[in-house]
PDB file of C-alpha atoms in Angstrom:
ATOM      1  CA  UNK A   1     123.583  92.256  80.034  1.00  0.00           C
ATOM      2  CA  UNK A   2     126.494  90.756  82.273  1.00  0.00           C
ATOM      3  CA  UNK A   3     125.863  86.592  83.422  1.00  0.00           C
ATOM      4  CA  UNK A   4     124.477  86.019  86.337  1.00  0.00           C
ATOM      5  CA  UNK A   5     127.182  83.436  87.911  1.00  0.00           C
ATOM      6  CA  UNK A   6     125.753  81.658  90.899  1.00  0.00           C
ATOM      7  CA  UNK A   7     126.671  78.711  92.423  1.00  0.00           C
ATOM      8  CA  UNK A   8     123.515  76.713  94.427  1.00  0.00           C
ATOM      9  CA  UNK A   9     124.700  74.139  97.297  1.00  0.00           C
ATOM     10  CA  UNK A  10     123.865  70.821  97.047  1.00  0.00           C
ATOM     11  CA  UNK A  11     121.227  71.253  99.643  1.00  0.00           C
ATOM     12  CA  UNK A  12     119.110  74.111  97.316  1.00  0.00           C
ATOM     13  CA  UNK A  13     116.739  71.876  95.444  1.00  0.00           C
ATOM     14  CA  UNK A  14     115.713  70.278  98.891  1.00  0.00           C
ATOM     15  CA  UNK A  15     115.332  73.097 100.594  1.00  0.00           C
ATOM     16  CA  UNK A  16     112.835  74.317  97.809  1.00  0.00           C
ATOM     17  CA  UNK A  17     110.981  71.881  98.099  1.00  0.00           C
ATOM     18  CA  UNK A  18     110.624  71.555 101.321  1.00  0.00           C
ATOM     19  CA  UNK A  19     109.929  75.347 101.221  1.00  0.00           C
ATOM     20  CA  UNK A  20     107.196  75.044  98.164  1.00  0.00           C
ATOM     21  CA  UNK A  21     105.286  72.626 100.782  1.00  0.00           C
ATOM     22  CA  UNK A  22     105.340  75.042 103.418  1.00  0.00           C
ATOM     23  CA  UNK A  23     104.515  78.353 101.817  1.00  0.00           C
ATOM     24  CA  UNK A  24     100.924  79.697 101.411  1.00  0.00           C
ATOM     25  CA  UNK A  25     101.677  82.885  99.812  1.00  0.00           C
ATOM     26  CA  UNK A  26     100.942  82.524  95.829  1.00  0.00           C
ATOM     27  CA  UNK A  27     103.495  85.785  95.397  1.00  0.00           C
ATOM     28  CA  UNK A  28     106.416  83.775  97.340  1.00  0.00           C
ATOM     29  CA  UNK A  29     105.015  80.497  95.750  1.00  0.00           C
ATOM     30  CA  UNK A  30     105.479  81.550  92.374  1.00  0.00           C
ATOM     31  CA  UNK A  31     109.222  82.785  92.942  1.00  0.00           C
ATOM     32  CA  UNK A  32     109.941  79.275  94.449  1.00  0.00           C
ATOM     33  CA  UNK A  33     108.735  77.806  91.498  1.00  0.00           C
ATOM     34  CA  UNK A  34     110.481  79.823  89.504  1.00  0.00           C
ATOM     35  CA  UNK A  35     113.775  79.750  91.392  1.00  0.00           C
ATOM     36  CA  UNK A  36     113.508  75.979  91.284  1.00  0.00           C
ATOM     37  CA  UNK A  37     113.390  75.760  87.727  1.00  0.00           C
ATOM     38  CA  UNK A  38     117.087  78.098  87.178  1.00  0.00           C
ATOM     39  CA  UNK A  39     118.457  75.442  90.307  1.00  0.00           C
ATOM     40  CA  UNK A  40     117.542  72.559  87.928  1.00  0.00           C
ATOM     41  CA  UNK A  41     119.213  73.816  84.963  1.00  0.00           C
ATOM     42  CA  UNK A  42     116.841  75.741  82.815  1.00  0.00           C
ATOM     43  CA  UNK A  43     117.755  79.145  81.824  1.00  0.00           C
ATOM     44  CA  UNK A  44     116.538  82.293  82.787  1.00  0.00           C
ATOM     45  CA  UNK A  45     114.928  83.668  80.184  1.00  0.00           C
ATOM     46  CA  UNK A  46     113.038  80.279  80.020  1.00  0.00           C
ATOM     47  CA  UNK A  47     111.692  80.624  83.010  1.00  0.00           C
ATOM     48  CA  UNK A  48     110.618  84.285  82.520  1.00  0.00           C
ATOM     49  CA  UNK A  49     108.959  82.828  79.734  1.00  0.00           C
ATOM     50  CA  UNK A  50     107.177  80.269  81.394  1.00  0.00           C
ATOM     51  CA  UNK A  51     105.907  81.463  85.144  1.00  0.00           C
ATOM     52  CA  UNK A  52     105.503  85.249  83.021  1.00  0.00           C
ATOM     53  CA  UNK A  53     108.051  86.777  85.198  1.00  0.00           C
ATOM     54  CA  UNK A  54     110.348  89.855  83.386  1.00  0.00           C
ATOM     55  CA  UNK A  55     113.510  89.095  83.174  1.00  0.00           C
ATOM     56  CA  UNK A  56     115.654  91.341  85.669  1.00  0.00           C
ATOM     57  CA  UNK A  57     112.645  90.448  88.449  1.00  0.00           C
ATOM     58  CA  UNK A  58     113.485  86.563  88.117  1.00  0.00           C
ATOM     59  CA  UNK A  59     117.245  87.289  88.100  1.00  0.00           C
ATOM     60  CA  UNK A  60     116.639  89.298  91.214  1.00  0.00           C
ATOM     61  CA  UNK A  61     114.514  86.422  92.899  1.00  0.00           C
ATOM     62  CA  UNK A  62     117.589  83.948  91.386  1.00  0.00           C
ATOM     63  CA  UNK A  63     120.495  86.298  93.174  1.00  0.00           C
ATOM     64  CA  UNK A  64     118.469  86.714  96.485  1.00  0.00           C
ATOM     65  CA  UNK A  65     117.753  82.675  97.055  1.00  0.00           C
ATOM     66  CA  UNK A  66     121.718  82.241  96.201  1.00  0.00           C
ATOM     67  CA  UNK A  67     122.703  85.022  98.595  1.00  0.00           C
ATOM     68  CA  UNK A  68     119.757  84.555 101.182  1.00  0.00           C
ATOM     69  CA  UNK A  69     118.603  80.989 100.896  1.00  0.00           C
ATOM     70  CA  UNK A  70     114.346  80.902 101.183  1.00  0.00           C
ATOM     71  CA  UNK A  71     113.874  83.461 103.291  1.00  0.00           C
ATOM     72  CA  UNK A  72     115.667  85.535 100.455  1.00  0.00           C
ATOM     73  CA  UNK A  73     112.514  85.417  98.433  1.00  0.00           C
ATOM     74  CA  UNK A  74     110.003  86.249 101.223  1.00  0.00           C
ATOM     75  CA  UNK A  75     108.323  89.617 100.805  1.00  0.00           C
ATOM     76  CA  UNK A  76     110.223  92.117 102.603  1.00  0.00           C
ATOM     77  CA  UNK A  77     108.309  94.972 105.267  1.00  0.00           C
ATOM     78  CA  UNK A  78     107.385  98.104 103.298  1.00  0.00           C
ATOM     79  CA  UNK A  79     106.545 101.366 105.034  1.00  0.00           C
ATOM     80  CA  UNK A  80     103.682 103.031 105.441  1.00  0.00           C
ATOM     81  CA  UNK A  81     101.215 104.084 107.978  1.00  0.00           C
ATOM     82  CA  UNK A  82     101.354 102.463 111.026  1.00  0.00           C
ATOM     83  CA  UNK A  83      98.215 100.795 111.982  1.00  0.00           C
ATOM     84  CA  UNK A  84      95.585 102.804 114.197  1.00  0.00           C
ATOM     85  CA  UNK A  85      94.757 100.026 115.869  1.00  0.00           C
ATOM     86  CA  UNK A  86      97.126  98.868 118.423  1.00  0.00           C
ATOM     87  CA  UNK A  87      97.343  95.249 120.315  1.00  0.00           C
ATOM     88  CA  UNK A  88      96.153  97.232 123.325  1.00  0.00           C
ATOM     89  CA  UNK A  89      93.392  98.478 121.560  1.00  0.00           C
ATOM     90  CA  UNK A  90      92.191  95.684 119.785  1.00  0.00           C
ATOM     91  CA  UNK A  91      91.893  93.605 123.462  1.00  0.00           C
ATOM     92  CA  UNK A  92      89.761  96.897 124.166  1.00  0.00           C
ATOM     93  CA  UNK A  93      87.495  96.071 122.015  1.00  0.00           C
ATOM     94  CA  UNK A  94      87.640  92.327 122.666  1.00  0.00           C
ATOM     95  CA  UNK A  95      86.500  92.991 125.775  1.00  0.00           C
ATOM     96  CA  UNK A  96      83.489  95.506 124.694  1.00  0.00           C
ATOM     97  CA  UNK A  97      82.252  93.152 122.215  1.00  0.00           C
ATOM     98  CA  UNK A  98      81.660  90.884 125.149  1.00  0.00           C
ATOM     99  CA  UNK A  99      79.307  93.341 127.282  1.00  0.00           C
ATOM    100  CA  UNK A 100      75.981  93.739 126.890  1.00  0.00           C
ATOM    101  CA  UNK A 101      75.367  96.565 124.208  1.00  0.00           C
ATOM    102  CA  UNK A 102      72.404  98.066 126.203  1.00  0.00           C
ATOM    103  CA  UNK A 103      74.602  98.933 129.146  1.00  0.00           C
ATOM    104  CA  UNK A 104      75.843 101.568 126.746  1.00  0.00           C
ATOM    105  CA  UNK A 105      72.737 102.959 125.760  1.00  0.00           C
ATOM    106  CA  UNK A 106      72.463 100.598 122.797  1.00  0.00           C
ATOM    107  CA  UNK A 107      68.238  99.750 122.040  1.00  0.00           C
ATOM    108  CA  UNK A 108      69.496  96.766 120.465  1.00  0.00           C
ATOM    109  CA  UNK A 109      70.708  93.442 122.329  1.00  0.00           C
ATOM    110  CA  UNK A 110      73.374  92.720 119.937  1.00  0.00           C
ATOM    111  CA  UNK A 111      76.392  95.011 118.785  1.00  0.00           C
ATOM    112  CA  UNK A 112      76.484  96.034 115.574  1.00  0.00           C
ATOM    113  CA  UNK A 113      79.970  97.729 113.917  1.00  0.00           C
ATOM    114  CA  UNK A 114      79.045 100.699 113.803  1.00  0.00           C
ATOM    115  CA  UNK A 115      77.889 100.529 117.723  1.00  0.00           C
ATOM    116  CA  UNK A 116      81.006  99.394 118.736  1.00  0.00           C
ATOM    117  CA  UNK A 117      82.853 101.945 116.618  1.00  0.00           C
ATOM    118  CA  UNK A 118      81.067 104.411 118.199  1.00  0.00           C
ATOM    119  CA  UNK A 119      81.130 103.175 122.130  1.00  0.00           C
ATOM    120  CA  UNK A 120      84.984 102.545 121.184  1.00  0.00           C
ATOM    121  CA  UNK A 121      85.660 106.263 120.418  1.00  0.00           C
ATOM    122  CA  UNK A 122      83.969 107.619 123.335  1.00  0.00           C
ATOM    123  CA  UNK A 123      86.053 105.087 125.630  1.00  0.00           C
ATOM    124  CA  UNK A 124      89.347 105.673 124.098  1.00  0.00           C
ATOM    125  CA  UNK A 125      89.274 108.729 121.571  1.00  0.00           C
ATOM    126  CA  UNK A 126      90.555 106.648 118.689  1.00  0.00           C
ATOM    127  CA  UNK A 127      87.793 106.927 115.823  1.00  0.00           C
ATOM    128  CA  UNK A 128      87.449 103.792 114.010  1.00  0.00           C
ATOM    129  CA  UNK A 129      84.990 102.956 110.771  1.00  0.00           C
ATOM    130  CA  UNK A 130      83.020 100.360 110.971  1.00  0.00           C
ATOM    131  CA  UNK A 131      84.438  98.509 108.670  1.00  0.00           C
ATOM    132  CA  UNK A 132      88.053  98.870 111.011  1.00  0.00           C
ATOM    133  CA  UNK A 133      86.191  97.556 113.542  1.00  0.00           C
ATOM    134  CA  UNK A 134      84.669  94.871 111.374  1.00  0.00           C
ATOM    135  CA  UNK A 135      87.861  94.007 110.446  1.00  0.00           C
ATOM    136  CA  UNK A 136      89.465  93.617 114.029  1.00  0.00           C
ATOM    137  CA  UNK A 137      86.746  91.172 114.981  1.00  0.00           C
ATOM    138  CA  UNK A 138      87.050  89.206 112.096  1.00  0.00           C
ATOM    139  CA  UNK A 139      90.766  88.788 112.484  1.00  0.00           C
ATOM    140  CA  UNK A 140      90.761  87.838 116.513  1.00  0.00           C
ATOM    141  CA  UNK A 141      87.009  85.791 116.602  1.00  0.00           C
TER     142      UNK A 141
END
């Protein structure tokens, strides 16, 4: 196992700290934390004891914050599918939540998901769950 020789700048403990205030992911949390003890002085494998983090994933937290600074042990994008529902779309349905349901043939005077989902799909052709379209209102109301 070859040493992991890093030198931190004098400004590295402040800048975690500052950085542990401001964070409200527990994932990126946790790394800080971690991070913070190796800047102090405490070895690795002590603090993969500690904060239960394997040893090659804290060196690889360590070796990004020296190389990176904080931003180093932010999560990075992943692939995947892109999301169905669009910024376009989602003002769509904004704007449909806000009419009156029985304009649309609804015989009920409030929307319910699965309403929406439907009136949604005939207006734009993009077939959303319920639960999608739960999950749009909840992030935007």
């Amino acid at each position: 196992m070859r040493t992991l020789k890093l030198h931190f700048s004098e400004d590295a403990l402040p800048t975690l700290e500052t950085f542990l205030q401001r964070t409200k992911e527990a994932r990126v949390f946790r790394r800080a934390q971690v991070v913070r003890a190796v800047v102090t002085g405490h070895r690795l494998q002590t603090g993969s004891d500690t904060l239960h983090f394997t040893y090659s994933a804290l060196r690889k937290w360590v070796y990004r914050f020296a190389t990176q600074g904080p931003q180093g042990l932010v999560d990075r994008p992943r692939s995947g599918r892109p999301p169905k529902v669009t910024c376009a779309l989602e003002q769509h349905l904004n704007r449909l939540v806000d009419q009156d349901p029985l304009e649309h043939g609804s015989l009920y005077s409030q929307w319910s998901c699965r309403e929406l989902a439907t009136v949604f799909a005939q207006q734009t052709g993009v077939h959303l769950g319920r639960e999608s379209v739960r999950g749009v209102l909840k992030k935007t109301r």
